[in-house]
Amino acid sequence: DRESDYLNNKDKSLELAKKKVEEFNSVYRFQFNKINNKNQKTKWGSCSSKKNLNFNYKIIHLPENILNYIIVHELCHLGEFNHSQKFWKLVAKAIPDYLDIKKELKTFSF
């Protein structure tokens, strides 16, 4: 069930998120506070105004290209807290094919 999947994977998922944020933040060098993972029903990730990065623990079940896109997407909100052209330019720096991945992501459900 959902709760046991969360309990079994949350630590592994958090480690993965931290590793990926560190890897991609070498491109951006953004400042952030905490990285959390949550058992969210409708979001893959979020970035709070307090500069906390939150990820759905289910990122652990995603293909790497989609996982990378989600990590970079939230990381870029530290630089642009919106979805402006400037924001997407930031995303493209690390994920040039982000448009294709964005489409692919829509095929994954929670």
GROMACS .gro file of N, CA and C in nm:
model
  330
    1ASP      N    1   0.083  -0.121   0.000
    1ASP     CA    2   0.000   0.000   0.000
    1ASP      C    3   0.085   0.125   0.000
    2ARG      N    4   0.021   0.236  -0.019
    2ARG     CA    5   0.087   0.365  -0.034
    2ARG      C    6   0.178   0.401   0.084
    3GLU      N    7   0.128   0.380   0.204
    3GLU     CA    8   0.203   0.416   0.324
    3GLU      C    9   0.329   0.331   0.341
    4SER      N   10   0.319   0.200   0.317
    4SER     CA   11   0.437   0.116   0.335
    4SER      C   12   0.539   0.142   0.223
    5ASP      N   13   0.491   0.173   0.101
    5ASP     CA   14   0.584   0.209  -0.006
    5ASP      C   15   0.662   0.335   0.033
    6TYR      N   16   0.592   0.430   0.092
    6TYR     CA   17   0.656   0.553   0.139
    6TYR      C   18   0.761   0.521   0.246
    7LEU      N   19   0.723   0.445   0.347
    7LEU     CA   20   0.815   0.412   0.456
    7LEU      C   21   0.936   0.334   0.406
    8ASN      N   22   0.915   0.245   0.310
    8ASN     CA   23   1.025   0.165   0.256
    8ASN      C   24   1.120   0.244   0.166
    9ASN      N   25   1.071   0.351   0.106
    9ASN     CA   26   1.152   0.423   0.006
    9ASN      C   27   1.192   0.565   0.043
   10LYS      N   28   1.137   0.620   0.150
   10LYS     CA   29   1.160   0.763   0.177
   10LYS      C   30   1.308   0.797   0.201
   11ASP      N   31   1.380   0.713   0.274
   11ASP     CA   32   1.520   0.745   0.303
   11ASP      C   33   1.606   0.736   0.177
   12LYS      N   34   1.583   0.631   0.100
   12LYS     CA   35   1.655   0.612  -0.026
   12LYS      C   36   1.625   0.727  -0.123
   13SER      N   37   1.499   0.766  -0.126
   13SER     CA   38   1.455   0.874  -0.214
   13SER      C   39   1.518   1.008  -0.174
   14LEU      N   40   1.525   1.033  -0.044
   14LEU     CA   41   1.585   1.157   0.005
   14LEU      C   42   1.734   1.162  -0.030
   15GLU      N   43   1.803   1.050  -0.012
   15GLU     CA   44   1.946   1.043  -0.048
   15GLU      C   45   1.966   1.071  -0.196
   16LEU      N   46   1.879   1.011  -0.278
   16LEU     CA   47   1.886   1.031  -0.422
   16LEU      C   48   1.865   1.178  -0.457
   17ALA      N   49   1.764   1.239  -0.397
   17ALA     CA   50   1.735   1.382  -0.422
   17ALA      C   51   1.855   1.468  -0.383
   18LYS      N   52   1.912   1.441  -0.267
   18LYS     CA   53   2.028   1.520  -0.220
   18LYS      C   54   2.146   1.507  -0.316
   19LYS      N   55   2.171   1.384  -0.360
   19LYS     CA   56   2.281   1.358  -0.453
   19LYS      C   57   2.260   1.433  -0.584
   20LYS      N   58   2.138   1.427  -0.636
   20LYS     CA   59   2.107   1.492  -0.764
   20LYS      C   60   2.110   1.645  -0.752
   21VAL      N   61   2.059   1.698  -0.642
   21VAL     CA   62   2.063   1.844  -0.621
   21VAL      C   63   2.208   1.890  -0.619
   22GLU      N   64   2.291   1.818  -0.546
   22GLU     CA   65   2.434   1.852  -0.536
   22GLU      C   66   2.499   1.848  -0.675
   23GLU      N   67   2.469   1.743  -0.749
   23GLU     CA   68   2.524   1.725  -0.884
   23GLU      C   69   2.483   1.842  -0.976
   24PHE      N   70   2.355   1.874  -0.982
   24PHE     CA   71   2.308   1.979  -1.073
   24PHE      C   72   2.335   2.119  -1.020
   25ASN      N   73   2.343   2.134  -0.890
   25ASN     CA   74   2.369   2.267  -0.837
   25ASN      C   75   2.514   2.310  -0.862
   26SER      N   76   2.597   2.217  -0.905
   26SER     CA   77   2.734   2.256  -0.943
   26SER      C   78   2.728   2.343  -1.070
   27VAL      N   79   2.620   2.331  -1.146
   27VAL     CA   80   2.598   2.416  -1.264
   27VAL      C   81   2.548   2.554  -1.221
   28TYR      N   82   2.458   2.556  -1.121
   28TYR     CA   83   2.387   2.680  -1.086
   28TYR      C   84   2.443   2.755  -0.965
   29ARG      N   85   2.489   2.681  -0.866
   29ARG     CA   86   2.540   2.740  -0.741
   29ARG      C   87   2.436   2.824  -0.666
   30PHE      N   88   2.313   2.774  -0.660
   30PHE     CA   89   2.208   2.842  -0.584
   30PHE      C   90   2.219   2.809  -0.435
   31GLN      N   91   2.176   2.903  -0.353
   31GLN     CA   92   2.169   2.880  -0.209
   31GLN      C   93   2.031   2.823  -0.177
   32PHE      N   94   2.028   2.722  -0.090
   32PHE     CA   95   1.899   2.670  -0.045
   32PHE      C   96   1.911   2.625   0.100
   33ASN      N   97   1.798   2.603   0.164
   33ASN     CA   98   1.799   2.557   0.302
   33ASN      C   99   1.795   2.406   0.308
   34LYS      N  100   1.675   2.351   0.311
   34LYS     CA  101   1.660   2.207   0.331
   34LYS      C  102   1.611   2.139   0.204
   35ILE      N  103   1.640   2.009   0.199
   35ILE     CA  104   1.581   1.922   0.097
   35ILE      C  105   1.494   1.823   0.174
   36ASN      N  106   1.367   1.818   0.136
   36ASN     CA  107   1.274   1.725   0.201
   36ASN      C  108   1.213   1.634   0.098
   37ASN      N  109   1.166   1.519   0.144
   37ASN     CA  110   1.081   1.444   0.054
   37ASN      C  111   0.951   1.413   0.126
   38LYS      N  112   0.847   1.408   0.046
   38LYS     CA  113   0.713   1.400   0.101
   38LYS      C  114   0.632   1.295   0.027
   39ASN      N  115   0.524   1.258   0.088
   39ASN     CA  116   0.431   1.163   0.027
   39ASN      C  117   0.316   1.244  -0.032
   40GLN      N  118   0.347   1.315  -0.142
   40GLN     CA  119   0.247   1.404  -0.203
   40GLN      C  120   0.160   1.327  -0.301
   41LYS      N  121   0.038   1.374  -0.315
   41LYS     CA  122  -0.056   1.306  -0.406
   41LYS      C  123  -0.057   1.366  -0.546
   42THR      N  124  -0.019   1.492  -0.560
   42THR     CA  125  -0.035   1.558  -0.690
   42THR      C  126   0.089   1.628  -0.744
   43LYS      N  127   0.197   1.633  -0.670
   43LYS     CA  128   0.315   1.706  -0.717
   43LYS      C  129   0.440   1.619  -0.712
   44TRP      N  130   0.526   1.641  -0.810
   44TRP     CA  131   0.656   1.573  -0.809
   44TRP      C  132   0.757   1.651  -0.728
   45GLY      N  133   0.737   1.783  -0.717
   45GLY     CA  134   0.832   1.863  -0.641
   45GLY      C  135   0.780   2.003  -0.622
   46SER      N  136   0.846   2.076  -0.532
   46SER     CA  137   0.813   2.217  -0.511
   46SER      C  138   0.933   2.286  -0.450
   47CYS      N  139   0.929   2.418  -0.459
   47CYS     CA  140   1.033   2.501  -0.400
   47CYS      C  141   0.961   2.608  -0.320
   48SER      N  142   0.992   2.617  -0.193
   48SER     CA  143   0.921   2.713  -0.107
   48SER      C  144   0.990   2.849  -0.107
   49SER      N  145   0.918   2.950  -0.065
   49SER     CA  146   0.976   3.085  -0.056
   49SER      C  147   1.087   3.091   0.049
   50LYS      N  148   1.091   2.990   0.137
   50LYS     CA  149   1.201   2.982   0.235
   50LYS      C  150   1.323   2.909   0.179
   51LYS      N  151   1.318   2.885   0.048
   51LYS     CA  152   1.428   2.818  -0.022
   51LYS      C  153   1.448   2.672   0.021
   52ASN      N  154   1.336   2.606   0.051
   52ASN     CA  155   1.340   2.462   0.077
   52ASN      C  156   1.297   2.390  -0.050
   53LEU      N  157   1.368   2.284  -0.083
   53LEU     CA  158   1.334   2.202  -0.199
   53LEU      C  159   1.261   2.078  -0.149
   54ASN      N  160   1.144   2.054  -0.205
   54ASN     CA  161   1.063   1.939  -0.165
   54ASN      C  162   1.041   1.849  -0.285
   55PHE      N  163   1.056   1.719  -0.263
   55PHE     CA  164   1.036   1.623  -0.371
   55PHE      C  165   0.945   1.510  -0.326
   56ASN      N  166   0.866   1.463  -0.419
   56ASN     CA  167   0.781   1.348  -0.392
   56ASN      C  168   0.874   1.227  -0.381
   57TYR      N  169   0.854   1.146  -0.278
   57TYR     CA  170   0.942   1.030  -0.261
   57TYR      C  171   0.937   0.936  -0.383
   58LYS      N  172   0.830   0.945  -0.462
   58LYS     CA  173   0.813   0.855  -0.577
   58LYS      C  174   0.908   0.887  -0.693
   59ILE      N  175   0.989   0.993  -0.679
   59ILE     CA  176   1.090   1.020  -0.783
   59ILE      C  177   1.183   0.900  -0.799
   60ILE      N  178   1.192   0.821  -0.694
   60ILE     CA  179   1.279   0.703  -0.695
   60ILE      C  180   1.234   0.601  -0.800
   61HIS      N  181   1.108   0.607  -0.839
   61HIS     CA  182   1.052   0.512  -0.937
   61HIS      C  183   1.057   0.564  -1.081
   62LEU      N  184   1.110   0.684  -1.100
   62LEU     CA  185   1.109   0.746  -1.233
   62LEU      C  186   1.236   0.715  -1.312
   63PRO      N  187   1.227   0.718  -1.446
   63PRO     CA  188   1.348   0.707  -1.528
   63PRO      C  189   1.440   0.826  -1.498
   64GLU      N  190   1.567   0.806  -1.516
   64GLU     CA  191   1.666   0.908  -1.479
   64GLU      C  192   1.646   1.042  -1.548
   65ASN      N  193   1.610   1.043  -1.677
   65ASN     CA  194   1.594   1.171  -1.747
   65ASN      C  195   1.480   1.254  -1.684
   66ILE      N  196   1.376   1.187  -1.642
   66ILE     CA  197   1.263   1.258  -1.581
   66ILE      C  198   1.297   1.302  -1.439
   67LEU      N  199   1.363   1.215  -1.366
   67LEU     CA  200   1.412   1.250  -1.232
   67LEU      C  201   1.500   1.375  -1.241
   68ASN      N  202   1.594   1.376  -1.333
   68ASN     CA  203   1.686   1.490  -1.348
   68ASN      C  204   1.609   1.618  -1.379
   69TYR      N  205   1.509   1.607  -1.467
   69TYR     CA  206   1.428   1.723  -1.502
   69TYR      C  207   1.357   1.780  -1.379
   70ILE      N  208   1.299   1.694  -1.298
   70ILE     CA  209   1.226   1.741  -1.178
   70ILE      C  210   1.321   1.811  -1.080
   71ILE      N  211   1.437   1.752  -1.061
   71ILE     CA  212   1.538   1.811  -0.971
   71ILE      C  213   1.578   1.950  -1.023
   72VAL      N  214   1.612   1.958  -1.151
   72VAL     CA  215   1.657   2.085  -1.211
   72VAL      C  216   1.544   2.187  -1.209
   73HIS      N  217   1.423   2.144  -1.239
   73HIS     CA  218   1.307   2.235  -1.240
   73HIS      C  219   1.293   2.305  -1.105
   74GLU      N  220   1.295   2.228  -0.997
   74GLU     CA  221   1.279   2.289  -0.864
   74GLU      C  222   1.401   2.372  -0.826
   75LEU      N  223   1.518   2.326  -0.862
   75LEU     CA  224   1.642   2.400  -0.835
   75LEU      C  225   1.636   2.538  -0.901
   76CYS      N  226   1.587   2.544  -1.024
   76CYS     CA  227   1.582   2.669  -1.098
   76CYS      C  228   1.483   2.769  -1.039
   77HIS      N  229   1.387   2.720  -0.961
   77HIS     CA  230   1.296   2.813  -0.892
   77HIS      C  231   1.370   2.894  -0.785
   78LEU      N  232   1.487   2.848  -0.745
   78LEU     CA  233   1.568   2.928  -0.651
   78LEU      C  234   1.620   3.053  -0.721
   79GLY      N  235   1.637   3.045  -0.853
   79GLY     CA  236   1.684   3.160  -0.931
   79GLY      C  237   1.570   3.243  -0.987
   80GLU      N  238   1.462   3.178  -1.027
   80GLU     CA  239   1.344   3.245  -1.082
   80GLU      C  240   1.221   3.178  -1.021
   81PHE      N  241   1.153   3.251  -0.935
   81PHE     CA  242   1.039   3.192  -0.863
   81PHE      C  243   0.910   3.201  -0.947
   82ASN      N  244   0.918   3.155  -1.072
   82ASN     CA  245   0.805   3.163  -1.165
   82ASN      C  246   0.834   3.069  -1.281
   83HIS      N  247   0.751   3.074  -1.384
   83HIS     CA  248   0.776   2.995  -1.504
   83HIS      C  249   0.794   3.087  -1.626
   84SER      N  250   0.873   3.192  -1.607
   84SER     CA  251   0.899   3.289  -1.714
   84SER      C  252   0.999   3.231  -1.814
   85GLN      N  253   1.023   3.306  -1.920
   85GLN     CA  254   1.124   3.267  -2.019
   85GLN      C  255   1.261   3.253  -1.954
   86LYS      N  256   1.290   3.343  -1.860
   86LYS     CA  257   1.418   3.338  -1.789
   86LYS      C  258   1.432   3.206  -1.713
   87PHE      N  259   1.322   3.164  -1.651
   87PHE     CA  260   1.321   3.037  -1.576
   87PHE      C  261   1.355   2.921  -1.670
   88TRP      N  262   1.286   2.913  -1.784
   88TRP     CA  263   1.307   2.801  -1.877
   88TRP      C  264   1.447   2.803  -1.937
   89LYS      N  265   1.505   2.923  -1.951
   89LYS     CA  266   1.644   2.933  -1.998
   89LYS      C  267   1.738   2.869  -1.897
   90LEU      N  268   1.709   2.893  -1.769
   90LEU     CA  269   1.789   2.830  -1.663
   90LEU      C  270   1.778   2.678  -1.671
   91VAL      N  271   1.657   2.629  -1.684
   91VAL     CA  272   1.634   2.484  -1.693
   91VAL      C  273   1.714   2.427  -1.811
   92ALA      N  274   1.708   2.496  -1.926
   92ALA     CA  275   1.772   2.449  -2.049
   92ALA      C  276   1.925   2.439  -2.036
   93LYS      N  277   1.981   2.516  -1.943
   93LYS     CA  278   2.125   2.510  -1.920
   93LYS      C  279   2.171   2.368  -1.885
   94ALA      N  280   2.094   2.300  -1.803
   94ALA     CA  281   2.130   2.165  -1.761
   94ALA      C  282   2.051   2.057  -1.836
   95ILE      N  283   1.929   2.092  -1.882
   95ILE     CA  284   1.842   1.995  -1.950
   95ILE      C  285   1.796   2.056  -2.083
   96PRO      N  286   1.882   2.052  -2.185
   96PRO     CA  287   1.846   2.117  -2.312
   96PRO      C  288   1.719   2.060  -2.376
   97ASP      N  289   1.689   1.932  -2.354
   97ASP     CA  290   1.570   1.870  -2.413
   97ASP      C  291   1.451   1.868  -2.316
   98TYR      N  292   1.446   1.969  -2.229
   98TYR     CA  293   1.342   1.973  -2.125
   98TYR      C  294   1.200   1.968  -2.180
   99LEU      N  295   1.176   2.023  -2.300
   99LEU     CA  296   1.040   2.023  -2.357
   99LEU      C  297   0.991   1.881  -2.384
  100ASP      N  298   1.079   1.797  -2.438
  100ASP     CA  299   1.043   1.657  -2.463
  100ASP      C  300   1.016   1.584  -2.331
  101ILE      N  301   1.101   1.610  -2.234
  101ILE     CA  302   1.088   1.542  -2.104
  101ILE      C  303   0.961   1.587  -2.033
  102LYS      N  304   0.930   1.716  -2.044
  102LYS     CA  305   0.807   1.770  -1.985
  102LYS      C  306   0.684   1.695  -2.040
  103LYS      N  307   0.684   1.672  -2.170
  103LYS     CA  308   0.575   1.596  -2.234
  103LYS      C  309   0.571   1.453  -2.181
  104GLU      N  310   0.687   1.392  -2.175
  104GLU     CA  311   0.697   1.253  -2.127
  104GLU      C  312   0.648   1.241  -1.983
  105LEU      N  313   0.681   1.340  -1.903
  105LEU     CA  314   0.641   1.339  -1.761
  105LEU      C  315   0.490   1.329  -1.744
  106LYS      N  316   0.417   1.390  -1.836
  106LYS     CA  317   0.270   1.387  -1.829
  106LYS      C  318   0.213   1.246  -1.839
  107THR      N  319   0.294   1.151  -1.889
  107THR     CA  320   0.246   1.014  -1.901
  107THR      C  321   0.263   0.935  -1.771
  108PHE      N  322   0.332   0.993  -1.674
  108PHE     CA  323   0.353   0.926  -1.546
  108PHE      C  324   0.249   0.971  -1.445
  109SER      N  325   0.195   0.877  -1.373
  109SER     CA  326   0.092   0.915  -1.274
  109SER      C  327   0.143   0.884  -1.134
  110PHE      N  328   0.071   0.934  -1.038
  110PHE     CA  329   0.108   0.910  -0.899
  110PHE      C  330   0.048   0.779  -0.853
   0.00000   0.00000   0.00000
